[in-house]
């Protein structure tokens, strides 16, 4: 049902290639039972024959601050409290039984909380037979005179049927009758008064167009699904509740934990239909006999419920009616002994467990866990419906979780297109069931949107129709013979007068003889003509029979051809889909191959670049080692030279030192002289001077592009508090991207050192600085090479300035 709420309508997306015309939605019906007490509060109201309305009861409104909500749900048909069992059967179950007789499957289940009238709807009550007895009655009314004798059809363990010839069936009947306790067919004995009122259906109901040239057999089975286990209720093995579980100490456990009866397994037959392996199937010949088998299963179910401390409403019951149909042979006398011609159809009547929450079952411990499992199977049913609906609405292909519970796994074939599916939602309008009824309605809402593929029509047998009655007609009297006699007698010429009044009369007798001879001749001619016509009629009948046989063969072949064409069209669609998928995958493979080629080429390029860089690095490392050795030699040579010059200078008053620049050791190339803005001029004696250099305060690409060498002036505070200047030098290289990179190869350090050894000031020393501070002279080496003076007013505070002075040459 669709809920009437103000929301944007959802757009249905139909999956490409799906045959929407061959699908039918699940038929969902609603039946509202009367209230038990007339003064009970009601929360469900029937609006019309397709709509019900739920409104919030008083008790729930008090808990929710007076929130009053009305919701309407639509169904295929709604049956109110005055609906009779006959009306419900005609609308819901009659079409399913008609399909069953014509070789199609059907599934009908009742859904609702405990006490909503599910069992009354399905089984009925005294004087009011439910859907089950009415279905049985319609089946036997339709096929009663066409039933095969017992044991002509024989059930096997692979969910199919075998055919026995009349002799084998007769032998088996005699063998069964010779057993110590033969079961008398129920048609020959009194009906059990316990259920006599339930199957006493007054209304005669029969299917239309039953195939009279076939024989039929009806087999019933009855199972129960409880706690996700399947139990056969018709099994002859006695139920043994006294066998307890034993623990590790070889002592029985509590009496409440009994071993349940043996559970049955689900299997798949050759047609991919699910069935219960080893399940008892009983052949029945009448409504009374079939219902007696059902009642026997019901009694066994009640006994099991008592021993296992469970209620019948907490388990699902499934009553299967299997109709087997096989054509008569060409003579119309016996069943055709071809197993391929057997048609098996099945109607499953399912009474689902109550859908109420576990807290209403008053269960504890193991019972609570089992109740949870029962609710879980209903939840799985709901999940399957939601996934089916989602797949159909949005074109997705999600896997439907049929295997999550035995209930859904058993009936998965119906939702995959093996038959019609009908659901009767039973509701109790009392206010206490409001929340559960709301959940039931929501489940029905989902289910109604699921579509099930329409089952295909069964193949037509290629034999001539009317075989059953043809032999009877041949052996019977020919209906038009008296009429022919009359016609012959009337066509003879009238006899002349036969009176002889005179002894000498010689004319009367000759005239009479002549008339009789004429009659005899005419009679002989008519007999010959009649024989000729008879042969013609016979030949005509044979021709008509042959024509009808050919027509039937053509129809059969056409049906087969249509089926094959459907299969071929389906396979073509599948081939097209696979070809598209194949093209997509080929395209993806091509893209991946191209990507792989690009990556491999990049890898090779990068490996070559890496090797080139490694070689370059090795060369630069070798150059650096050679440069270091050369610099070390130059440093040693320069140190020795300065030491000699300092020793040779006299220790008298040093002349004023003139600041001069020295030429950089690398002044041959074009340089970038990078002096940061924070650089402090130290006025060290040996100041570097690079001619034709581009001086910058921030390194930039334009300057680097014009030069081959790069020098960075870096200053830091030494451990003795003096400024230490480092000249970091490097080579400028062009990169592959069109930029420049610098590789550093050398560091020159310019350090200003304070004199360490202090001497007494000479009287002939330079005058004291203006600020009155006392000058101190150091050792001879420092005094000869450096002149020290104090500069007043410096922003940096008192400090030393160093001036390079030309050394005096020896006289």
Tab-separated table of N, CA and C in Angstrom, residues 601-613 616 733-741:
chain	number	residue	atom	x	y	z
A	601	UNK	N	58.283	4.651	-19.810
A	601	UNK	CA	59.150	5.645	-20.461
A	601	UNK	C	59.660	6.658	-19.441
A	602	UNK	N	58.737	7.125	-18.563
A	602	UNK	CA	59.152	8.048	-17.496
A	602	UNK	C	60.191	7.410	-16.600
A	603	UNK	N	59.999	6.134	-16.320
A	603	UNK	CA	60.947	5.420	-15.449
A	603	UNK	C	62.337	5.384	-16.080
A	604	UNK	N	62.375	5.039	-17.406
A	604	UNK	CA	63.667	4.989	-18.091
A	604	UNK	C	64.339	6.360	-18.097
A	605	UNK	N	63.529	7.414	-18.403
A	605	UNK	CA	64.073	8.784	-18.432
A	605	UNK	C	64.646	9.163	-17.071
A	606	UNK	N	63.872	8.882	-16.030
A	606	UNK	CA	64.332	9.225	-14.675
A	606	UNK	C	65.570	8.437	-14.281
A	607	UNK	N	65.634	7.156	-14.709
A	607	UNK	CA	66.834	6.374	-14.408
A	607	UNK	C	68.063	6.962	-15.100
A	608	UNK	N	67.883	7.370	-16.392
A	608	UNK	CA	69.011	7.987	-17.109
A	608	UNK	C	69.436	9.283	-16.428
A	609	UNK	N	68.405	10.090	-16.046
A	609	UNK	CA	68.714	11.360	-15.370
A	609	UNK	C	69.441	11.116	-14.057
A	610	UNK	N	68.994	10.058	-13.344
A	610	UNK	CA	69.640	9.716	-12.071
A	610	UNK	C	71.097	9.322	-12.290
A	611	UNK	N	71.338	8.514	-13.327
A	611	UNK	CA	72.718	8.114	-13.617
A	611	UNK	C	73.569	9.325	-13.976
A	612	UNK	N	72.992	10.235	-14.827
A	612	UNK	CA	73.726	11.464	-15.204
A	612	UNK	C	74.071	12.293	-13.972
A	613	UNK	N	73.065	12.458	-13.101
A	613	UNK	CA	73.286	13.254	-11.879
A	613	UNK	C	74.342	12.603	-10.978
A	616	UNK	N	77.661	13.304	-12.501
A	616	UNK	CA	77.999	14.712	-12.271
A	616	UNK	C	78.420	14.940	-10.827
A	733	UNK	N	74.405	26.287	-12.302
A	733	UNK	CA	74.083	25.348	-13.383
A	733	UNK	C	72.685	25.640	-13.909
A	734	UNK	N	72.509	25.338	-15.176
A	734	UNK	CA	71.167	25.440	-15.765
A	734	UNK	C	70.444	24.106	-15.564
A	735	UNK	N	69.180	24.183	-15.150
A	735	UNK	CA	68.386	22.956	-14.910
A	735	UNK	C	67.593	22.600	-16.156
A	736	UNK	N	67.031	21.350	-16.158
A	736	UNK	CA	66.246	20.898	-17.318
A	736	UNK	C	64.991	21.736	-17.508
A	737	UNK	N	64.445	22.253	-16.420
A	737	UNK	CA	63.208	23.024	-16.530
A	737	UNK	C	63.423	24.439	-17.029
A	738	UNK	N	64.680	24.830	-17.296
A	738	UNK	CA	64.926	26.184	-17.793
A	738	UNK	C	65.321	27.145	-16.697
A	739	UNK	N	65.498	26.700	-15.465
A	739	UNK	CA	65.920	27.567	-14.365
A	739	UNK	C	67.408	27.414	-14.068
A	740	UNK	N	67.789	27.877	-12.883
A	740	UNK	CA	69.200	27.773	-12.458
A	740	UNK	C	69.265	27.127	-11.077
A	741	UNK	N	70.349	26.379	-10.887
A	741	UNK	CA	70.594	25.830	-9.546
A	741	UNK	C	72.052	26.109	-9.187
